Amino acid sequence: DTQSPTVPVAGATVSLCAQELPPCHVVTSATSGSDGGLTLTVPNNVGGAGATGFLSITGTNLLPELYYWSSPLSELATSLNIATLTQTETSGFLMLASSQVGVPIDLSSHGLVTVFPTDCQGTFSGGVFVSISSSVSDPTTRVVYFNKGLFSFDAGSSPNGIVAIVNVPPGPFTLTATPRALGVPSSTVQGYAVKNTATVVFTPVNE
């Protein structure tokens, strides 16, 4: 299902991409119906046993999105509820974030990365520090933790585990998740940032 924070999104194009790094090599695609729902069939050879590709989501007035699932797909069927942002919602988010983060946020030349640390049950995990590394550094890149309309640089301030990384240079990146309770890195995942695009990544966390 594709949905904005408030309503289902009809007419969104969701493409299954075969490789882990853009550009998207489309394996199959579908368009969401009036309820925001659609079905994609994942061929067995996408990424090998347990597919590890990603989804590309586009649509009229939507912020383009790349969606990386947290672990290889091995089940016969799985259901994903994917949140999307309209351009209007994105403008509001960036205005709020800029006022609290302390640097201008520029999507015209940077990507936005949203991270959801999750445990083995798929539940969001709070208190997880996230760091990002990429081949191109940018002094304006910021990792912030979001809770109830407020951004903070303290992972403990986000009990729901929502992490936003703003002003990410286009290109591949690596995320490292470190649970505060554990004190050492628990997992690393790779993704790709594209300008004027949101990249959504789920990081498995072992606590």
PDB file of C-alpha atoms in Angstrom:
ATOM      1  CA  ASP A   1       0.000   0.000   0.000  1.00  0.00           C
ATOM      2  CA  THR A   2       1.140   3.544  -0.710  1.00  0.00           C
ATOM      3  CA  GLN A   3      -0.174   6.322   1.482  1.00  0.00           C
ATOM      4  CA  SER A   4       0.622   9.860   2.507  1.00  0.00           C
ATOM      5  CA  PRO A   5       0.534  10.543   6.246  1.00  0.00           C
ATOM      6  CA  THR A   6      -3.235  11.061   5.960  1.00  0.00           C
ATOM      7  CA  VAL A   7      -4.761   9.386   2.884  1.00  0.00           C
ATOM      8  CA  PRO A   8      -4.127   6.504   0.453  1.00  0.00           C
ATOM      9  CA  VAL A   9      -2.262   7.546  -2.704  1.00  0.00           C
ATOM     10  CA  ALA A  10      -3.839   6.491  -5.987  1.00  0.00           C
ATOM     11  CA  GLY A  11      -1.928   6.536  -9.253  1.00  0.00           C
ATOM     12  CA  ALA A  12       1.547   6.048  -7.764  1.00  0.00           C
ATOM     13  CA  THR A  13       3.938   3.974  -9.888  1.00  0.00           C
ATOM     14  CA  VAL A  14       5.854   1.423  -7.832  1.00  0.00           C
ATOM     15  CA  SER A  15       8.734  -0.343  -9.601  1.00  0.00           C
ATOM     16  CA  LEU A  16      10.717  -3.300  -8.342  1.00  0.00           C
ATOM     17  CA  CYS A  17      14.410  -2.644  -9.008  1.00  0.00           C
ATOM     18  CA  ALA A  18      16.710  -5.593  -9.542  1.00  0.00           C
ATOM     19  CA  GLN A  19      19.991  -4.214  -8.274  1.00  0.00           C
ATOM     20  CA  GLU A  20      20.875  -2.500  -5.048  1.00  0.00           C
ATOM     21  CA  LEU A  21      22.159   0.754  -6.545  1.00  0.00           C
ATOM     22  CA  PRO A  22      20.264   3.134  -8.855  1.00  0.00           C
ATOM     23  CA  PRO A  23      19.557   3.694 -11.661  1.00  0.00           C
ATOM     24  CA  CYS A  24      16.611   1.384 -11.215  1.00  0.00           C
ATOM     25  CA  HIS A  25      16.678  -1.664 -13.467  1.00  0.00           C
ATOM     26  CA  VAL A  26      12.932  -2.276 -13.525  1.00  0.00           C
ATOM     27  CA  VAL A  27      11.918  -5.913 -13.129  1.00  0.00           C
ATOM     28  CA  THR A  28       8.217  -5.207 -12.852  1.00  0.00           C
ATOM     29  CA  SER A  29       5.965  -2.303 -11.897  1.00  0.00           C
ATOM     30  CA  ALA A  30       2.364  -1.536 -11.001  1.00  0.00           C
ATOM     31  CA  THR A  31       0.165   1.483 -10.331  1.00  0.00           C
ATOM     32  CA  SER A  32      -1.694   1.935  -7.048  1.00  0.00           C
ATOM     33  CA  GLY A  33      -5.483   1.858  -7.092  1.00  0.00           C
ATOM     34  CA  SER A  34      -7.936   4.139  -5.338  1.00  0.00           C
ATOM     35  CA  ASP A  35      -7.190   2.405  -2.023  1.00  0.00           C
ATOM     36  CA  GLY A  36      -3.443   2.891  -2.486  1.00  0.00           C
ATOM     37  CA  GLY A  37      -2.912  -0.840  -2.931  1.00  0.00           C
ATOM     38  CA  LEU A  38      -1.073  -2.840  -5.585  1.00  0.00           C
ATOM     39  CA  THR A  39       0.623  -6.206  -6.037  1.00  0.00           C
ATOM     40  CA  LEU A  40       4.088  -6.955  -7.380  1.00  0.00           C
ATOM     41  CA  THR A  41       5.426 -10.418  -8.171  1.00  0.00           C
ATOM     42  CA  VAL A  42       9.096 -10.778  -7.230  1.00  0.00           C
ATOM     43  CA  PRO A  43      10.976 -13.233  -9.480  1.00  0.00           C
ATOM     44  CA  ASN A  44      13.144 -15.758  -7.642  1.00  0.00           C
ATOM     45  CA  ASN A  45      16.337 -14.505  -9.270  1.00  0.00           C
ATOM     46  CA  VAL A  46      16.101 -10.892  -8.079  1.00  0.00           C
ATOM     47  CA  GLY A  47      19.134 -10.541  -5.858  1.00  0.00           C
ATOM     48  CA  GLY A  48      19.455 -14.312  -5.555  1.00  0.00           C
ATOM     49  CA  ALA A  49      17.911 -16.405  -2.812  1.00  0.00           C
ATOM     50  CA  GLY A  50      16.124 -13.897  -0.631  1.00  0.00           C
ATOM     51  CA  ALA A  51      15.711 -10.823  -2.802  1.00  0.00           C
ATOM     52  CA  THR A  52      17.544  -7.682  -1.679  1.00  0.00           C
ATOM     53  CA  GLY A  53      16.509  -5.117  -4.283  1.00  0.00           C
ATOM     54  CA  PHE A  54      14.523  -1.970  -3.624  1.00  0.00           C
ATOM     55  CA  LEU A  55      11.418  -0.139  -4.781  1.00  0.00           C
ATOM     56  CA  SER A  56      11.177   3.101  -6.736  1.00  0.00           C
ATOM     57  CA  ILE A  57       8.006   5.117  -6.090  1.00  0.00           C
ATOM     58  CA  THR A  58       6.911   8.047  -8.218  1.00  0.00           C
ATOM     59  CA  GLY A  59       3.665   9.889  -8.862  1.00  0.00           C
ATOM     60  CA  THR A  60       2.062  13.228  -9.607  1.00  0.00           C
ATOM     61  CA  ASN A  61       2.991  15.733  -6.867  1.00  0.00           C
ATOM     62  CA  LEU A  62       4.851  13.042  -4.896  1.00  0.00           C
ATOM     63  CA  LEU A  63       8.405  13.350  -3.655  1.00  0.00           C
ATOM     64  CA  PRO A  64      10.199  10.492  -5.482  1.00  0.00           C
ATOM     65  CA  GLU A  65      11.137   7.705  -3.093  1.00  0.00           C
ATOM     66  CA  LEU A  66      13.529   4.762  -2.943  1.00  0.00           C
ATOM     67  CA  TYR A  67      12.424   2.106  -0.455  1.00  0.00           C
ATOM     68  CA  TYR A  68      14.855  -0.500   0.898  1.00  0.00           C
ATOM     69  CA  TRP A  69      13.326  -3.346   2.890  1.00  0.00           C
ATOM     70  CA  SER A  70      15.217  -4.465   5.986  1.00  0.00           C
ATOM     71  CA  SER A  71      16.052  -8.080   5.160  1.00  0.00           C
ATOM     72  CA  PRO A  72      16.077 -10.379   2.113  1.00  0.00           C
ATOM     73  CA  LEU A  73      12.600 -11.374   0.951  1.00  0.00           C
ATOM     74  CA  SER A  74      12.223 -15.104   1.500  1.00  0.00           C
ATOM     75  CA  GLU A  75       8.519 -15.484   2.339  1.00  0.00           C
ATOM     76  CA  LEU A  76       6.017 -16.575  -0.290  1.00  0.00           C
ATOM     77  CA  ALA A  77       4.177 -13.283   0.226  1.00  0.00           C
ATOM     78  CA  THR A  78       4.670 -10.163   2.296  1.00  0.00           C
ATOM     79  CA  SER A  79       2.694  -6.959   2.812  1.00  0.00           C
ATOM     80  CA  LEU A  80       4.296  -3.512   3.043  1.00  0.00           C
ATOM     81  CA  ASN A  81       2.657  -0.247   4.079  1.00  0.00           C
ATOM     82  CA  ILE A  82       4.763   2.464   2.472  1.00  0.00           C
ATOM     83  CA  ALA A  83       4.374   6.094   3.481  1.00  0.00           C
ATOM     84  CA  THR A  84       4.923   8.763   0.839  1.00  0.00           C
ATOM     85  CA  LEU A  85       5.165  12.538   0.963  1.00  0.00           C
ATOM     86  CA  THR A  86       3.575  15.009  -1.413  1.00  0.00           C
ATOM     87  CA  GLN A  87       5.646  17.970  -2.543  1.00  0.00           C
ATOM     88  CA  THR A  88       3.518  20.199  -0.296  1.00  0.00           C
ATOM     89  CA  GLU A  89       4.082  17.957   2.734  1.00  0.00           C
ATOM     90  CA  THR A  90       7.794  17.853   1.931  1.00  0.00           C
ATOM     91  CA  SER A  91       8.007  21.649   1.893  1.00  0.00           C
ATOM     92  CA  GLY A  92       6.375  21.792   5.325  1.00  0.00           C
ATOM     93  CA  PHE A  93       8.695  19.108   6.690  1.00  0.00           C
ATOM     94  CA  LEU A  94      11.797  20.876   5.381  1.00  0.00           C
ATOM     95  CA  MET A  95      10.687  24.217   6.784  1.00  0.00           C
ATOM     96  CA  LEU A  96      10.168  22.653  10.219  1.00  0.00           C
ATOM     97  CA  ALA A  97      13.438  20.744  10.084  1.00  0.00           C
ATOM     98  CA  SER A  98      15.504  23.729   8.893  1.00  0.00           C
ATOM     99  CA  SER A  99      14.306  25.834  11.802  1.00  0.00           C
ATOM    100  CA  GLN A 100      15.460  23.197  14.314  1.00  0.00           C
ATOM    101  CA  VAL A 101      18.511  21.591  12.699  1.00  0.00           C
ATOM    102  CA  GLY A 102      20.500  24.797  12.273  1.00  0.00           C
ATOM    103  CA  VAL A 103      21.438  24.488   8.588  1.00  0.00           C
ATOM    104  CA  PRO A 104      19.472  25.186   5.404  1.00  0.00           C
ATOM    105  CA  ILE A 105      18.118  21.962   3.906  1.00  0.00           C
ATOM    106  CA  ASP A 106      18.592  21.768   0.150  1.00  0.00           C
ATOM    107  CA  LEU A 107      16.816  18.986  -1.749  1.00  0.00           C
ATOM    108  CA  SER A 108      17.667  20.472  -5.145  1.00  0.00           C
ATOM    109  CA  SER A 109      21.203  19.080  -4.873  1.00  0.00           C
ATOM    110  CA  HIS A 110      20.940  16.612  -1.960  1.00  0.00           C
ATOM    111  CA  GLY A 111      18.942  13.579  -0.917  1.00  0.00           C
ATOM    112  CA  LEU A 112      16.836  12.990   2.189  1.00  0.00           C
ATOM    113  CA  VAL A 113      17.388   9.686   4.009  1.00  0.00           C
ATOM    114  CA  THR A 114      14.883   8.362   6.530  1.00  0.00           C
ATOM    115  CA  VAL A 115      15.968   5.480   8.747  1.00  0.00           C
ATOM    116  CA  PHE A 116      13.800   3.121  10.792  1.00  0.00           C
ATOM    117  CA  PRO A 117      15.793   0.889  13.182  1.00  0.00           C
ATOM    118  CA  THR A 118      13.773  -2.296  13.770  1.00  0.00           C
ATOM    119  CA  ASP A 119      14.175  -5.381  15.948  1.00  0.00           C
ATOM    120  CA  CYS A 120      13.770  -8.984  14.781  1.00  0.00           C
ATOM    121  CA  GLN A 121       9.986  -8.671  15.151  1.00  0.00           C
ATOM    122  CA  GLY A 122       9.867  -5.636  12.869  1.00  0.00           C
ATOM    123  CA  THR A 123       9.092  -3.255  15.754  1.00  0.00           C
ATOM    124  CA  PHE A 124      10.635   0.214  15.661  1.00  0.00           C
ATOM    125  CA  SER A 125      13.519   0.528  18.142  1.00  0.00           C
ATOM    126  CA  GLY A 126      14.233   3.790  19.953  1.00  0.00           C
ATOM    127  CA  GLY A 127      17.544   4.801  21.482  1.00  0.00           C
ATOM    128  CA  VAL A 128      19.573   3.753  18.437  1.00  0.00           C
ATOM    129  CA  PHE A 129      22.394   5.997  17.205  1.00  0.00           C
ATOM    130  CA  VAL A 130      22.753   6.091  13.417  1.00  0.00           C
ATOM    131  CA  SER A 131      25.825   7.265  11.529  1.00  0.00           C
ATOM    132  CA  ILE A 132      26.302   7.685   7.786  1.00  0.00           C
ATOM    133  CA  SER A 133      29.377   7.467   5.596  1.00  0.00           C
ATOM    134  CA  SER A 134      29.635   8.104   1.878  1.00  0.00           C
ATOM    135  CA  SER A 135      32.271   8.672  -0.764  1.00  0.00           C
ATOM    136  CA  VAL A 136      31.474  12.399  -0.795  1.00  0.00           C
ATOM    137  CA  SER A 137      31.339  14.288   2.491  1.00  0.00           C
ATOM    138  CA  ASP A 138      29.231  17.381   3.073  1.00  0.00           C
ATOM    139  CA  PRO A 139      29.616  19.625   6.144  1.00  0.00           C
ATOM    140  CA  THR A 140      25.879  20.361   6.128  1.00  0.00           C
ATOM    141  CA  THR A 141      24.811  16.700   6.479  1.00  0.00           C
ATOM    142  CA  ARG A 142      22.984  16.168   9.767  1.00  0.00           C
ATOM    143  CA  VAL A 143      21.632  13.066  11.511  1.00  0.00           C
ATOM    144  CA  VAL A 144      18.592  13.999  13.607  1.00  0.00           C
ATOM    145  CA  TYR A 145      16.046  12.069  15.636  1.00  0.00           C
ATOM    146  CA  PHE A 146      12.367  12.889  15.268  1.00  0.00           C
ATOM    147  CA  ASN A 147       9.587  12.688  17.831  1.00  0.00           C
ATOM    148  CA  LYS A 148       6.244  14.519  17.985  1.00  0.00           C
ATOM    149  CA  GLY A 149       7.222  17.323  15.626  1.00  0.00           C
ATOM    150  CA  LEU A 150      10.615  17.972  17.216  1.00  0.00           C
ATOM    151  CA  PHE A 151      14.115  17.199  15.959  1.00  0.00           C
ATOM    152  CA  SER A 152      17.018  16.415  18.272  1.00  0.00           C
ATOM    153  CA  PHE A 153      20.626  15.272  17.962  1.00  0.00           C
ATOM    154  CA  ASP A 154      20.054  12.817  20.862  1.00  0.00           C
ATOM    155  CA  ALA A 155      18.971   9.297  19.865  1.00  0.00           C
ATOM    156  CA  GLY A 156      17.280   8.868  23.232  1.00  0.00           C
ATOM    157  CA  SER A 157      14.800  11.605  22.324  1.00  0.00           C
ATOM    158  CA  SER A 158      13.117   9.392  19.705  1.00  0.00           C
ATOM    159  CA  PRO A 159      11.346   6.469  21.409  1.00  0.00           C
ATOM    160  CA  ASN A 160       9.731   5.492  18.109  1.00  0.00           C
ATOM    161  CA  GLY A 161      13.118   5.194  16.400  1.00  0.00           C
ATOM    162  CA  ILE A 162      12.531   7.640  13.534  1.00  0.00           C
ATOM    163  CA  VAL A 163      15.790   9.064  12.187  1.00  0.00           C
ATOM    164  CA  ALA A 164      16.168  11.676   9.439  1.00  0.00           C
ATOM    165  CA  ILE A 165      19.446  12.442   7.663  1.00  0.00           C
ATOM    166  CA  VAL A 166      19.326  15.700   5.740  1.00  0.00           C
ATOM    167  CA  ASN A 167      21.605  17.168   3.066  1.00  0.00           C
ATOM    168  CA  VAL A 168      22.985  13.786   1.998  1.00  0.00           C
ATOM    169  CA  PRO A 169      25.239  14.018  -1.104  1.00  0.00           C
ATOM    170  CA  PRO A 170      23.987  11.977  -4.084  1.00  0.00           C
ATOM    171  CA  GLY A 171      25.584   8.558  -4.337  1.00  0.00           C
ATOM    172  CA  PRO A 172      26.006   5.353  -2.328  1.00  0.00           C
ATOM    173  CA  PHE A 173      26.137   5.463   1.460  1.00  0.00           C
ATOM    174  CA  THR A 174      26.537   3.108   4.402  1.00  0.00           C
ATOM    175  CA  LEU A 175      24.496   3.382   7.592  1.00  0.00           C
ATOM    176  CA  THR A 176      25.689   2.018  10.931  1.00  0.00           C
ATOM    177  CA  ALA A 177      23.191   1.436  13.755  1.00  0.00           C
ATOM    178  CA  THR A 178      24.431   1.393  17.355  1.00  0.00           C
ATOM    179  CA  PRO A 179      21.882   0.686  20.112  1.00  0.00           C
ATOM    180  CA  ARG A 180      22.549   2.833  23.154  1.00  0.00           C
ATOM    181  CA  ALA A 181      21.991  -0.164  25.450  1.00  0.00           C
ATOM    182  CA  LEU A 182      24.525  -2.265  23.540  1.00  0.00           C
ATOM    183  CA  GLY A 183      27.204   0.381  23.068  1.00  0.00           C
ATOM    184  CA  VAL A 184      28.676  -1.197  19.922  1.00  0.00           C
ATOM    185  CA  PRO A 185      27.491  -1.249  16.296  1.00  0.00           C
ATOM    186  CA  SER A 186      24.751  -3.782  15.697  1.00  0.00           C
ATOM    187  CA  SER A 187      24.291  -3.615  11.920  1.00  0.00           C
ATOM    188  CA  THR A 188      25.321  -1.847   8.736  1.00  0.00           C
ATOM    189  CA  VAL A 189      23.237  -1.393   5.594  1.00  0.00           C
ATOM    190  CA  GLN A 190      23.857   0.214   2.221  1.00  0.00           C
ATOM    191  CA  GLY A 191      21.637   2.590   0.289  1.00  0.00           C
ATOM    192  CA  TYR A 192      21.731   5.284  -2.354  1.00  0.00           C
ATOM    193  CA  ALA A 193      20.917   8.992  -2.135  1.00  0.00           C
ATOM    194  CA  VAL A 194      19.437  10.865  -5.092  1.00  0.00           C
ATOM    195  CA  LYS A 195      18.790  14.594  -5.195  1.00  0.00           C
ATOM    196  CA  ASN A 196      15.163  15.641  -4.625  1.00  0.00           C
ATOM    197  CA  THR A 197      14.376  12.098  -3.513  1.00  0.00           C
ATOM    198  CA  ALA A 198      13.638  10.428  -0.183  1.00  0.00           C
ATOM    199  CA  THR A 199      15.505   7.189   0.506  1.00  0.00           C
ATOM    200  CA  VAL A 200      13.822   5.039   3.148  1.00  0.00           C
ATOM    201  CA  VAL A 201      15.969   2.406   4.868  1.00  0.00           C
ATOM    202  CA  PHE A 202      15.128  -0.115   7.570  1.00  0.00           C
ATOM    203  CA  THR A 203      18.106  -1.170   9.707  1.00  0.00           C
ATOM    204  CA  PRO A 204      17.899  -4.435  11.675  1.00  0.00           C
ATOM    205  CA  VAL A 205      18.975  -3.971  15.291  1.00  0.00           C
ATOM    206  CA  ASN A 206      20.214  -6.665  17.692  1.00  0.00           C
ATOM    207  CA  GLU A 207      20.008  -5.577  21.291  1.00  0.00           C
TER     208      GLU A 207
END
